JSON list of C-alpha atoms in Angstrom, two decimals:
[
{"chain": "A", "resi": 14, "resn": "UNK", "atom": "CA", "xyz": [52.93, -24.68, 35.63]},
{"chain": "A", "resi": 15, "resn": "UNK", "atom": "CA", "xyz": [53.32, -21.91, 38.39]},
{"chain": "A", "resi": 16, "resn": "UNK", "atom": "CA", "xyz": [50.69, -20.58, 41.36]},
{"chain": "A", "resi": 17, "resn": "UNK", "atom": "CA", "xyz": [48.67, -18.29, 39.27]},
{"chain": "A", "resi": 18, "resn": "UNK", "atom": "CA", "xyz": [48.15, -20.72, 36.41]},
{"chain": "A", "resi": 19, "resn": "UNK", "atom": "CA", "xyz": [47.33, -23.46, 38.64]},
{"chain": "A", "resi": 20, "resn": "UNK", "atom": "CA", "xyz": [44.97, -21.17, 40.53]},
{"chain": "A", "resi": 21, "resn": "UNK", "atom": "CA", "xyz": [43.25, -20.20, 36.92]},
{"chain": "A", "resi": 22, "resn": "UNK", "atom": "CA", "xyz": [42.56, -23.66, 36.27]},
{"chain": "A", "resi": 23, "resn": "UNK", "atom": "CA", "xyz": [41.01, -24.22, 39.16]},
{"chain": "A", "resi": 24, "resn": "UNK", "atom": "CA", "xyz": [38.91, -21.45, 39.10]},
{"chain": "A", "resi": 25, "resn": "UNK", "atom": "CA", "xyz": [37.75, -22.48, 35.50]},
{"chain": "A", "resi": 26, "resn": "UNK", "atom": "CA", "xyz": [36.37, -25.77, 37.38]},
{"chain": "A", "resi": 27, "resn": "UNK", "atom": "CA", "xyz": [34.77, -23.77, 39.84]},
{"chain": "A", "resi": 28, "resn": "UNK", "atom": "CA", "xyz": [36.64, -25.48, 42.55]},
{"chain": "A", "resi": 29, "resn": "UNK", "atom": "CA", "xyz": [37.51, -23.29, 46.00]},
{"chain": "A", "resi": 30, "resn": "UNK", "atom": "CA", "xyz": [40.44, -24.04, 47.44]},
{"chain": "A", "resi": 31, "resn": "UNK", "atom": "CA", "xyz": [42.77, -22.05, 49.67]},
{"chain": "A", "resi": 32, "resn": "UNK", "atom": "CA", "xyz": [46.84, -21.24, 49.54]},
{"chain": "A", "resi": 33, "resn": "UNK", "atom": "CA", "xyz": [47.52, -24.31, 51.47]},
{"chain": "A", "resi": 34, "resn": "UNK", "atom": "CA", "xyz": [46.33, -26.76, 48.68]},
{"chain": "A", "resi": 35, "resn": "UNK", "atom": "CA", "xyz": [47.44, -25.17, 46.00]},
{"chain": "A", "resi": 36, "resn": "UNK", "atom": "CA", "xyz": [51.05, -25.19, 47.26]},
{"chain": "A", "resi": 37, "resn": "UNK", "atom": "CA", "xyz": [50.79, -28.76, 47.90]},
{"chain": "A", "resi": 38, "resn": "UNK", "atom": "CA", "xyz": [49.31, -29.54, 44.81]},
{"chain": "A", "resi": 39, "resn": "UNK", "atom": "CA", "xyz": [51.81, -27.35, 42.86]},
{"chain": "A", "resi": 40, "resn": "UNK", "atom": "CA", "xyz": [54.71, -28.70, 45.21]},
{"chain": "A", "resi": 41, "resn": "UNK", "atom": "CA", "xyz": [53.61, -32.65, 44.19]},
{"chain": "A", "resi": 42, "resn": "UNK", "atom": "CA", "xyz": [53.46, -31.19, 40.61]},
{"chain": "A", "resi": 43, "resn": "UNK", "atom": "CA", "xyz": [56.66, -29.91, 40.30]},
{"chain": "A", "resi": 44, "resn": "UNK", "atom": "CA", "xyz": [58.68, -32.79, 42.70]},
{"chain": "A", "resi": 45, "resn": "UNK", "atom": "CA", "xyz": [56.41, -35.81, 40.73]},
{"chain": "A", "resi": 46, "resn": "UNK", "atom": "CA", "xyz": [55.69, -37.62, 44.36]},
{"chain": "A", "resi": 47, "resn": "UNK", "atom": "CA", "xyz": [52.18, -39.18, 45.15]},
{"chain": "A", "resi": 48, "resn": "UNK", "atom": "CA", "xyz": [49.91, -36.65, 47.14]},
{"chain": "A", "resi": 49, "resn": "UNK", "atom": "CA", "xyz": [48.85, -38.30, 50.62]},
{"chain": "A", "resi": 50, "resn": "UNK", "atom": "CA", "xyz": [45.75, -36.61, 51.30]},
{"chain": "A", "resi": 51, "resn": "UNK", "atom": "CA", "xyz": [44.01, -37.81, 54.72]},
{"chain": "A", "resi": 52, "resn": "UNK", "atom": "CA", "xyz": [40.77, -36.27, 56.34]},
{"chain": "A", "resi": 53, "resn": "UNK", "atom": "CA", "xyz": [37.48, -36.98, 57.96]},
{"chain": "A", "resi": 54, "resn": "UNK", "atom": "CA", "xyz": [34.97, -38.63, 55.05]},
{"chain": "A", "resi": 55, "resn": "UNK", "atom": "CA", "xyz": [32.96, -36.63, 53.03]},
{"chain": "A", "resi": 56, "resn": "UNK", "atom": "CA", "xyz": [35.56, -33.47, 53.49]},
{"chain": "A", "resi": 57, "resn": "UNK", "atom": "CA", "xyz": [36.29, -33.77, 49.39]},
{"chain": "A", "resi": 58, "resn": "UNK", "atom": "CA", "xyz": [39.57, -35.56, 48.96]},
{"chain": "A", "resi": 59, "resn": "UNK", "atom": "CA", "xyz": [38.41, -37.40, 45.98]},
{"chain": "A", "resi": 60, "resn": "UNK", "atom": "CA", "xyz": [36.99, -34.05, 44.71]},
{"chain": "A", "resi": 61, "resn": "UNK", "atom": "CA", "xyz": [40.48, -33.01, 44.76]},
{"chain": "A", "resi": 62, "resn": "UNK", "atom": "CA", "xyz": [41.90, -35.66, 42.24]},
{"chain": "A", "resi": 63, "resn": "UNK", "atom": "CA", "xyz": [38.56, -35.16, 39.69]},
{"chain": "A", "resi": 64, "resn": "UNK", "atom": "CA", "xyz": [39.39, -31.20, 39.68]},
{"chain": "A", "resi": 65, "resn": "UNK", "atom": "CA", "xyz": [43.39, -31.92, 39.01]},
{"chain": "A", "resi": 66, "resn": "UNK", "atom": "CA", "xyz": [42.09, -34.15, 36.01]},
{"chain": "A", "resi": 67, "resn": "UNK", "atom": "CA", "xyz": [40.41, -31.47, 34.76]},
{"chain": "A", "resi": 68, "resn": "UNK", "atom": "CA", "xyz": [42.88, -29.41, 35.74]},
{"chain": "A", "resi": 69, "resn": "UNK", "atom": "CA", "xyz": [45.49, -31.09, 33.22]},
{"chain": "A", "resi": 70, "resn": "UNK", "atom": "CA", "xyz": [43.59, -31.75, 30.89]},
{"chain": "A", "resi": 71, "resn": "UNK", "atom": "CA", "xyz": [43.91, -35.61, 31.55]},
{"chain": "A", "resi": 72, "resn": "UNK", "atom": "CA", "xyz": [42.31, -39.53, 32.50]},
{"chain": "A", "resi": 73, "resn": "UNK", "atom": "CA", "xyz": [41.05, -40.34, 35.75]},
{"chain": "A", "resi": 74, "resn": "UNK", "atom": "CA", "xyz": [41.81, -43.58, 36.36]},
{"chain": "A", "resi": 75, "resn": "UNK", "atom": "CA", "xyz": [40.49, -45.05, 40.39]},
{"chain": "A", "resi": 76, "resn": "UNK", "atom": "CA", "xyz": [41.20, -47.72, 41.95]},
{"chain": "A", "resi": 77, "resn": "UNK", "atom": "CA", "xyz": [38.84, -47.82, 44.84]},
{"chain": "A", "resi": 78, "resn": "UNK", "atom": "CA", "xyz": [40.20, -49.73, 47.51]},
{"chain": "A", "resi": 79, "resn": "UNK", "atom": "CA", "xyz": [38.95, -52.63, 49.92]},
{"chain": "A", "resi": 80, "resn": "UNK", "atom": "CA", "xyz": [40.00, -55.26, 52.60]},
{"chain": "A", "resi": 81, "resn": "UNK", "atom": "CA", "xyz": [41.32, -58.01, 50.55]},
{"chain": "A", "resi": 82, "resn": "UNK", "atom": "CA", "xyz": [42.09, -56.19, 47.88]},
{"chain": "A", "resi": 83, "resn": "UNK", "atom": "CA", "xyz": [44.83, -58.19, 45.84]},
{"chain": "A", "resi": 84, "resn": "UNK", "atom": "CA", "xyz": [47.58, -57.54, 42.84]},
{"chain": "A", "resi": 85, "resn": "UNK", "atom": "CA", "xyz": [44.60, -59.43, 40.55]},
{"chain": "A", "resi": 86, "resn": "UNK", "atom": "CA", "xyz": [42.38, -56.64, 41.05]},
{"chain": "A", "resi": 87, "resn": "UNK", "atom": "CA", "xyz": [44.63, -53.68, 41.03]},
{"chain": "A", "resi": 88, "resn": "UNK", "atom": "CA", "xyz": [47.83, -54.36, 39.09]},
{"chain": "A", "resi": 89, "resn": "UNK", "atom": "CA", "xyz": [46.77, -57.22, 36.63]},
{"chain": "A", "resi": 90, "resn": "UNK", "atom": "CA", "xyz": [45.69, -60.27, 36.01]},
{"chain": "A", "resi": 91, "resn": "UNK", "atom": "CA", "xyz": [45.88, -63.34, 33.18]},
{"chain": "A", "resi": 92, "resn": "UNK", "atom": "CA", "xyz": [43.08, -63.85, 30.75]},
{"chain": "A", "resi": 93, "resn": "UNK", "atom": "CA", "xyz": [43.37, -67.48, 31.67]},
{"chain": "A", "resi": 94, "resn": "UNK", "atom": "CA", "xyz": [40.10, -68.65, 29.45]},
{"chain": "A", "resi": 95, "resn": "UNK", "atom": "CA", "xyz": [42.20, -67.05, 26.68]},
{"chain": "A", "resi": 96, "resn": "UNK", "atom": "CA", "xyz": [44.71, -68.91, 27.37]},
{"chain": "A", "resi": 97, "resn": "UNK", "atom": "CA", "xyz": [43.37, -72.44, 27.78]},
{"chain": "A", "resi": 98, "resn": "UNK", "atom": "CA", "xyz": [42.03, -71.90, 24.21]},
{"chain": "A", "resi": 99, "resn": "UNK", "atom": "CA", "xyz": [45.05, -71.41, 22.81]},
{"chain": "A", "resi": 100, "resn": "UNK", "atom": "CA", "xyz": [47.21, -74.15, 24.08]},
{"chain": "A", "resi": 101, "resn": "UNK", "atom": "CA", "xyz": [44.14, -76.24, 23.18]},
{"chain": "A", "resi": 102, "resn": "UNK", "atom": "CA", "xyz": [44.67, -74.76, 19.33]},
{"chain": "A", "resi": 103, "resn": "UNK", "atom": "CA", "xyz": [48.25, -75.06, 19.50]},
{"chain": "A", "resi": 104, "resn": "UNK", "atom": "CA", "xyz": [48.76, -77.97, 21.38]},
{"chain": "A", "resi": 105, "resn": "UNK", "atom": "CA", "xyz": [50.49, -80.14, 18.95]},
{"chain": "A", "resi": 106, "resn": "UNK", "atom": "CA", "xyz": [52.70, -77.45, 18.16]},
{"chain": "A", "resi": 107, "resn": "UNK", "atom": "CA", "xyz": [56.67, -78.13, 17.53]},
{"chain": "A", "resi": 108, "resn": "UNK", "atom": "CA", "xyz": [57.73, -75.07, 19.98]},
{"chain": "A", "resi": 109, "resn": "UNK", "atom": "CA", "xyz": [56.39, -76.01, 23.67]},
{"chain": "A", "resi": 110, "resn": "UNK", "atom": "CA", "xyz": [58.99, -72.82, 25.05]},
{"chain": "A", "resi": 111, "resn": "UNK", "atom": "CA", "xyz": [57.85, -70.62, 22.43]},
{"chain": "A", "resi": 112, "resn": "UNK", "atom": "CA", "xyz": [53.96, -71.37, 22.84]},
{"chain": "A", "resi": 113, "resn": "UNK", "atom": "CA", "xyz": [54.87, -70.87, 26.65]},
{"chain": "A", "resi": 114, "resn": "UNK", "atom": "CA", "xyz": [56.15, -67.96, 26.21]},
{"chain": "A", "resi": 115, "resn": "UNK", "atom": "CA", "xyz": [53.31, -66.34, 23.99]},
{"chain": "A", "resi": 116, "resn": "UNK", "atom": "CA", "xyz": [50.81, -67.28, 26.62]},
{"chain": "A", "resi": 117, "resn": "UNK", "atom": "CA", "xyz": [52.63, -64.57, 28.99]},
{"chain": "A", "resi": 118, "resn": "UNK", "atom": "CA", "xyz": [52.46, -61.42, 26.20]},
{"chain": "A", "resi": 119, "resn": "UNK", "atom": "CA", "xyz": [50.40, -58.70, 26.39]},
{"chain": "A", "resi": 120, "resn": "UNK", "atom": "CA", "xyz": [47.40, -60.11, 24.09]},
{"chain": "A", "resi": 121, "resn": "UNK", "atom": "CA", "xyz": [46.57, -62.51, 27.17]},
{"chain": "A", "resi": 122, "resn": "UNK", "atom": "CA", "xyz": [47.43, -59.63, 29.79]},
{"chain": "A", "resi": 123, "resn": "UNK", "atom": "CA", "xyz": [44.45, -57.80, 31.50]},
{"chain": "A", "resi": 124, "resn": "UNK", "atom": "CA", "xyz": [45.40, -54.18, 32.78]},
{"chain": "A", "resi": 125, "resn": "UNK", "atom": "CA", "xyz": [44.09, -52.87, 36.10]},
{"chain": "A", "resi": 126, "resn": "UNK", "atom": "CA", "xyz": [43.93, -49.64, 36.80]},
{"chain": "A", "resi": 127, "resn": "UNK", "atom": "CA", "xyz": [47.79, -49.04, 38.33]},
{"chain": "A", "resi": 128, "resn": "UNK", "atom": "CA", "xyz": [49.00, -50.56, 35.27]},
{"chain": "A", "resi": 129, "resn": "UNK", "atom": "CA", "xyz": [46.66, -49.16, 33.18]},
{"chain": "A", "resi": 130, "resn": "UNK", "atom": "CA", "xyz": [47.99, -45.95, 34.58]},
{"chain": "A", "resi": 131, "resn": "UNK", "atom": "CA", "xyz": [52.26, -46.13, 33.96]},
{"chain": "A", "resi": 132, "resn": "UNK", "atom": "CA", "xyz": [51.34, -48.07, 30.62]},
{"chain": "A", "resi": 133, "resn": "UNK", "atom": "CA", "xyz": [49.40, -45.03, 29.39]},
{"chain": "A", "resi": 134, "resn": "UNK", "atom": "CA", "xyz": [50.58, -43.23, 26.39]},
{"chain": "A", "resi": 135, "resn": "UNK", "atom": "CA", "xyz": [49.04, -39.90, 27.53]},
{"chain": "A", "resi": 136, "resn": "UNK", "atom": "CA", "xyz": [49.86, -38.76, 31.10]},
{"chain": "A", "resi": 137, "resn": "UNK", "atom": "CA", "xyz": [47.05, -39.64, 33.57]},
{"chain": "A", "resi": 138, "resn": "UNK", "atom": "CA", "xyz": [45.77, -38.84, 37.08]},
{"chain": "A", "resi": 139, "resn": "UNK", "atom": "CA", "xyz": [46.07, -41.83, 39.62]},
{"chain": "A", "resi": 140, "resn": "UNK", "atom": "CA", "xyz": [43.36, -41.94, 42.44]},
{"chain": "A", "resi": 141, "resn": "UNK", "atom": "CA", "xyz": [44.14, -44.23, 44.81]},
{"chain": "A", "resi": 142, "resn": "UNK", "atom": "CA", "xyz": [41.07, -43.88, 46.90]},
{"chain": "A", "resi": 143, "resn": "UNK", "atom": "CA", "xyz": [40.80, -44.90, 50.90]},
{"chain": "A", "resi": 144, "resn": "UNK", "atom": "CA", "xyz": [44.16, -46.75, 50.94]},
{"chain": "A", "resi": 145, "resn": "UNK", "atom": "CA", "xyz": [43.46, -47.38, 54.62]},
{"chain": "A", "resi": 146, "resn": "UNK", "atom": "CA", "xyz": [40.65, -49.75, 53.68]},
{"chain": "A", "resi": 147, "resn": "UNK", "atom": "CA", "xyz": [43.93, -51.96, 51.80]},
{"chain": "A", "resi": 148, "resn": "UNK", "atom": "CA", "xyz": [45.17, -54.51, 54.27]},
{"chain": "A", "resi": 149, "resn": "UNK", "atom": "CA", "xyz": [49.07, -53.59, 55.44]},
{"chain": "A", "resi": 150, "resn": "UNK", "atom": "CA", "xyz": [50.53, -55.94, 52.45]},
{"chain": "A", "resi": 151, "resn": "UNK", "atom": "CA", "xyz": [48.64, -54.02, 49.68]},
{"chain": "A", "resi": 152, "resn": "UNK", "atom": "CA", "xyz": [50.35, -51.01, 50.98]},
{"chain": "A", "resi": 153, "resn": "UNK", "atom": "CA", "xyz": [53.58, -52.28, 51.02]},
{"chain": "A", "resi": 154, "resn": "UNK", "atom": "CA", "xyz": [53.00, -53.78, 47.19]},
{"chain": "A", "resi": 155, "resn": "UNK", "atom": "CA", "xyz": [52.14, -50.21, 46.15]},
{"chain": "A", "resi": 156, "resn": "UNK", "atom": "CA", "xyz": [55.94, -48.78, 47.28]},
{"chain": "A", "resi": 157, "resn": "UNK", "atom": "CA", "xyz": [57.46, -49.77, 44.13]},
{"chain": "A", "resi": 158, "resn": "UNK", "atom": "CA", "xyz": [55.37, -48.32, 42.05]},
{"chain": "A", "resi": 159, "resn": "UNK", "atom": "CA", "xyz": [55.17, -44.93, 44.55]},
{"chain": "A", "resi": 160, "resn": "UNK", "atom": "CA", "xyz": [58.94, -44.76, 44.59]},
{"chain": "A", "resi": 161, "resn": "UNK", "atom": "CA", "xyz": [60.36, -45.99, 41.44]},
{"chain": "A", "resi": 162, "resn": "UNK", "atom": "CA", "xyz": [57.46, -45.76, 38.96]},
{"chain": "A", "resi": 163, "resn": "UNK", "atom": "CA", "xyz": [57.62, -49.41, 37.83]},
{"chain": "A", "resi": 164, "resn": "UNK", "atom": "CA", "xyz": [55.62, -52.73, 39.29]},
{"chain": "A", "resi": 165, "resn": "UNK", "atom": "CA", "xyz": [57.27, -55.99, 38.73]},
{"chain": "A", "resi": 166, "resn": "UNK", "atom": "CA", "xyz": [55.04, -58.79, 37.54]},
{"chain": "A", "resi": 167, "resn": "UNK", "atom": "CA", "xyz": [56.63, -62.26, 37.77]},
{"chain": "A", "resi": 168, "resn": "UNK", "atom": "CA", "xyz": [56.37, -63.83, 34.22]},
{"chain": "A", "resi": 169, "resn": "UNK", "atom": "CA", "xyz": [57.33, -60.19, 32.64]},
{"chain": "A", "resi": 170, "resn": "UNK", "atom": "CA", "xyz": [59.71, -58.62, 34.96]},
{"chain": "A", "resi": 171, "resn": "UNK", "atom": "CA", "xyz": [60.17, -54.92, 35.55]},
{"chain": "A", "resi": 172, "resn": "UNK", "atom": "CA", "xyz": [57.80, -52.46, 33.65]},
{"chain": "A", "resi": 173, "resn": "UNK", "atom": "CA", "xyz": [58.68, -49.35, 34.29]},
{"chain": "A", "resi": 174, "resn": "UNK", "atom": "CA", "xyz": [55.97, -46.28, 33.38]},
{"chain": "A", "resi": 175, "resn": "UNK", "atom": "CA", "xyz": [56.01, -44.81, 30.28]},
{"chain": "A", "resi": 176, "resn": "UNK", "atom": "CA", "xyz": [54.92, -41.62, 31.20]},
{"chain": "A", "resi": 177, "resn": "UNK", "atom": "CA", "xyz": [54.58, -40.82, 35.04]},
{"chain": "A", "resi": 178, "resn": "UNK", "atom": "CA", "xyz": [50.44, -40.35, 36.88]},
{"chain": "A", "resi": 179, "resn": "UNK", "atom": "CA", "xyz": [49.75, -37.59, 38.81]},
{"chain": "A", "resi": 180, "resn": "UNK", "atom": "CA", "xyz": [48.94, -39.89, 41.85]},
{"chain": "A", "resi": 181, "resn": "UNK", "atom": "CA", "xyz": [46.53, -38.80, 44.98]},
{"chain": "A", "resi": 182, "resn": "UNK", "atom": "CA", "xyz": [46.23, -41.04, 47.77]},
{"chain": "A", "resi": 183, "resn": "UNK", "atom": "CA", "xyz": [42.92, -40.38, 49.85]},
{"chain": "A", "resi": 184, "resn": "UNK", "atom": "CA", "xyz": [42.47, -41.58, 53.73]},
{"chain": "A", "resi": 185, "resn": "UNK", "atom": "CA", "xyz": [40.04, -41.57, 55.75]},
{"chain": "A", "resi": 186, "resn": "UNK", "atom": "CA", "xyz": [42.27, -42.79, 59.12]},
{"chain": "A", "resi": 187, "resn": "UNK", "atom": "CA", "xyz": [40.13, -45.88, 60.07]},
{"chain": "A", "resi": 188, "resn": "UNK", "atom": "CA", "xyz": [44.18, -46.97, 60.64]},
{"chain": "A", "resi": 189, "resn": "UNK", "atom": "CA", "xyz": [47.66, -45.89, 60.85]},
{"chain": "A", "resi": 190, "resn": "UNK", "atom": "CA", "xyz": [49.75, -45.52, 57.49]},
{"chain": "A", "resi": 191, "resn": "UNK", "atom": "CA", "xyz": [53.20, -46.93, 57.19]},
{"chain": "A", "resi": 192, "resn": "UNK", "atom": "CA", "xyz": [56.06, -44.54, 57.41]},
{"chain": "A", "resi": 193, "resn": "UNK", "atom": "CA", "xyz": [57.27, -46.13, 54.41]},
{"chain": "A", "resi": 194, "resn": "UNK", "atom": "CA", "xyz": [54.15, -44.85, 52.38]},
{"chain": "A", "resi": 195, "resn": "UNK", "atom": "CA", "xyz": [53.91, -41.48, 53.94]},
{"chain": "A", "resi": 196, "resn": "UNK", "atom": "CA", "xyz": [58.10, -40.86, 53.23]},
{"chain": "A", "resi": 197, "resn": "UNK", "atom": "CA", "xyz": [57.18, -41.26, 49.60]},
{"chain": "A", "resi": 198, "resn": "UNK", "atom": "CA", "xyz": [54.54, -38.72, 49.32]},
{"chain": "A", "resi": 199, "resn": "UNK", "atom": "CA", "xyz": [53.65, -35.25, 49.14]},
{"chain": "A", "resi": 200, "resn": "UNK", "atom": "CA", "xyz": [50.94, -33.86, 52.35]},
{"chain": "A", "resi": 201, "resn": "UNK", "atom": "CA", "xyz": [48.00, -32.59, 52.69]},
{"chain": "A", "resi": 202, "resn": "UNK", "atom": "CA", "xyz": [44.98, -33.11, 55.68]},
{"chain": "A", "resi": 203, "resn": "UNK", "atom": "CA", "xyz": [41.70, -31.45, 54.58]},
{"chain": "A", "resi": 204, "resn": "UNK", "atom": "CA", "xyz": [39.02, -30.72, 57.50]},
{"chain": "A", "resi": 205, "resn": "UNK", "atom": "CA", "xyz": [35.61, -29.18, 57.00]},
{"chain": "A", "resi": 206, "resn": "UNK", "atom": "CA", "xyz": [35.09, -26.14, 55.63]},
{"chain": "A", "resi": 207, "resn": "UNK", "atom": "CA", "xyz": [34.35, -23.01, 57.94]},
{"chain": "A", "resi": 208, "resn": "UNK", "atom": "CA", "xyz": [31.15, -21.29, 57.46]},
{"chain": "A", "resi": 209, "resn": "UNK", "atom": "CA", "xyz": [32.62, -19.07, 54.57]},
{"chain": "A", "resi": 210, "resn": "UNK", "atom": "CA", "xyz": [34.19, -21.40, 52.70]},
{"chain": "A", "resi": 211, "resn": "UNK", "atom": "CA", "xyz": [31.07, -23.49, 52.55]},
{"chain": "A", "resi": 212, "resn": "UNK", "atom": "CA", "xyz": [29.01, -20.62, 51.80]},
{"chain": "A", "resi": 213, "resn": "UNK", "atom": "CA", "xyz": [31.45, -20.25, 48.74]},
{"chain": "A", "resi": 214, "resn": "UNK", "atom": "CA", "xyz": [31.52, -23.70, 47.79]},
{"chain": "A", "resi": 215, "resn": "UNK", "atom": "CA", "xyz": [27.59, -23.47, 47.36]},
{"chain": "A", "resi": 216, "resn": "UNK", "atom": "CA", "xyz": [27.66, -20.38, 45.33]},
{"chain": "A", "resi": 217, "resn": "UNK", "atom": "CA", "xyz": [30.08, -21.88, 43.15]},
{"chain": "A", "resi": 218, "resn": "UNK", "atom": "CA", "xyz": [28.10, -24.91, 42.59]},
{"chain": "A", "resi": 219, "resn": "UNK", "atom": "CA", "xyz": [24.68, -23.50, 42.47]},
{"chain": "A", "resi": 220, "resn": "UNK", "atom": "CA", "xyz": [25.60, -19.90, 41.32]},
{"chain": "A", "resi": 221, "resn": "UNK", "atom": "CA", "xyz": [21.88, -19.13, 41.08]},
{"chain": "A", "resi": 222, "resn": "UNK", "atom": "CA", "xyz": [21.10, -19.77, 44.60]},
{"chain": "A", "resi": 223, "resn": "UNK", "atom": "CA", "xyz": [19.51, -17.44, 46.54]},
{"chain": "A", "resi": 224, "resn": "UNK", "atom": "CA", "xyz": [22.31, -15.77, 48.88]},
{"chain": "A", "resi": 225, "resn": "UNK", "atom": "CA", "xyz": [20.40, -16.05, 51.91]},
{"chain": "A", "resi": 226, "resn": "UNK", "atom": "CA", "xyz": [19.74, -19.19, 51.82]},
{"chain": "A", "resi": 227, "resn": "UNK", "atom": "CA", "xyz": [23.15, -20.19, 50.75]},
{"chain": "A", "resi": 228, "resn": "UNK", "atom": "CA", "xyz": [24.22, -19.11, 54.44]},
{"chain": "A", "resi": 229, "resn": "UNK", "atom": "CA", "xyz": [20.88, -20.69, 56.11]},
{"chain": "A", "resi": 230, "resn": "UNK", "atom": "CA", "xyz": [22.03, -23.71, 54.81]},
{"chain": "A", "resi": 231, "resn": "UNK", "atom": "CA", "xyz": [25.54, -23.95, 55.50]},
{"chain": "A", "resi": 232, "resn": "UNK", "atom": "CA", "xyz": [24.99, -22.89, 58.59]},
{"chain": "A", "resi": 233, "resn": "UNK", "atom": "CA", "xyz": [22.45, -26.28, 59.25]},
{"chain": "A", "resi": 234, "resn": "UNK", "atom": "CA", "xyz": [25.00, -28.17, 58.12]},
{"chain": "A", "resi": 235, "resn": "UNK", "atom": "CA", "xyz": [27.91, -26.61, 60.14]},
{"chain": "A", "resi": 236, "resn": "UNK", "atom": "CA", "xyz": [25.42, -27.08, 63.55]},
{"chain": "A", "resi": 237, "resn": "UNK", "atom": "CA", "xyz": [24.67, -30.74, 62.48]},
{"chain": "A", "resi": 238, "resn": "UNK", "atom": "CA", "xyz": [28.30, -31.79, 62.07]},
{"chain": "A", "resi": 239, "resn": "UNK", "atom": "CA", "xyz": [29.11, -30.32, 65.67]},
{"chain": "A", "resi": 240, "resn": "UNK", "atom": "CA", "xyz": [26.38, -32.50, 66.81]},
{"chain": "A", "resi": 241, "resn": "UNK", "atom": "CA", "xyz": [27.48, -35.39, 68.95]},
{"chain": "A", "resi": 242, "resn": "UNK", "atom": "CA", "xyz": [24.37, -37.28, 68.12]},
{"chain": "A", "resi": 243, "resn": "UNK", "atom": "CA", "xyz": [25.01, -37.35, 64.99]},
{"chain": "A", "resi": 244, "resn": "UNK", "atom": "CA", "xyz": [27.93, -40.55, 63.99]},
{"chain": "A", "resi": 245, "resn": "UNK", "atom": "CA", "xyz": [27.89, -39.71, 59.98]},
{"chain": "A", "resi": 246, "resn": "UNK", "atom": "CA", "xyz": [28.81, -35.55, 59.85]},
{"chain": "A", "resi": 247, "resn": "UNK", "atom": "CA", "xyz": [26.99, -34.34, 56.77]},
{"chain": "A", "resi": 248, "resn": "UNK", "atom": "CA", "xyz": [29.42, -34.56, 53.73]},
{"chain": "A", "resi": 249, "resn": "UNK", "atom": "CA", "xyz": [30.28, -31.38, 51.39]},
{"chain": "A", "resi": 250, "resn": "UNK", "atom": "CA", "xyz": [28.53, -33.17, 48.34]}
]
């Protein structure tokens, strides 16, 4: 995929964007890094990861991200209830080690969305959505599978992807990123559109809007988010 073809397809999902993203985009393309993509909220990073799956022609899969979240939620977790039924059938079984060992194959394994993602036969697009929500040891669990393209799980070992995710990172800044995250990804910092752009943005999306108005209300938004009595700025969507 080059510029103009990347530019086409984003046009066809009526998505306006400027020379900045699509370089980044086409540079995380081409390289196969993560995209780090940080902003204010509401500025459309998430947007940005929904128009590349269109874009591609592939699966969003999201994993929305939270304090506390844990490798059980993300990665994957044991159907234990399936389990517990079938040492209970099999308990007087000759083979102890091999009815140990079928408990830990993939009929009793429960994919999350990053495994979900590598173990997908068809490419996919990762969104990894408000990362700095994760605490600090999330983030550092995610570097494997940001650098190498595998996770590890203990009773398994090493599963590396079968085909490689177009992953976007969003952030919204509530803290500092690692160095060691940032090092493995591609760049990008959205702000709020200008006046024009927003303008734009509405056209696109409501193409039957009157012009006028278009610009009355963009510019109600832009005086609103300028406001410094306002704490939540008024989102593009």
């Amino acid at each position: 995929m080059d510029i103009p073809s990347l530019q086409a397809k984003l046009d066809e999902a009526r998505y306006i964007y400027d020379d900045e993203l699509v370089t980044t985009l086409l540079v995380a393309l081409k390289l196969g890094r993560p995209l780090l993509i940080e902003g204010a909220a509401g500025v459309g990073k998430t947007e940005v990861a929904k128009v590349m799956a269109a874009a591609l022609d592939r699966e969003l899969v999201r994993l929305q991200c939270y304090e506390g979240l844990d490798e059980s939620k993300a990665l994957y977790e044991w159907n234990y209830q399936k389990q517990l039924l079938s040492i209970q059938v099999q308990m007087n079984r000759q083979d102890p080690d091999g009815l140990t060992r079928s408990l830990f194959s993939d009929e009793y394994l429960l994919q999350r969305p990053l495994l979900q993602s590598i173990r997908s036969e068809e490419p996919v697009v990762l969104l990894i959505d408000e990362i700095d929500k994760a605490d600090e040891e999330f983030e550092a669990f995610l570097l494997e599978l940001l650098s190498e393209m595998q996770v590890t799980i203990p009773e398994v070992g090493a599963i590396r992807a079968r085909t490689i995710p177009f992953v976007v990172l969003t952030s919204n800044r509530t803290r500092p990123l690692s160095e060691a995250l940032r090092r493995r990804c591609a760049y990008l910092y959205i702000q709020y559109p200008d006046l024009e752009k927003e303008v734009a943005i509405i056209r696109a999306k409501l193409p039957n809007a009157n012009e006028h108005l278009a610009v009355q209300v963009a510019q109600a938004i832009r005086s609103l988010r300028e406001s410094e009595a306002i704490l939540k700025k008024p989102s593009i969507a």
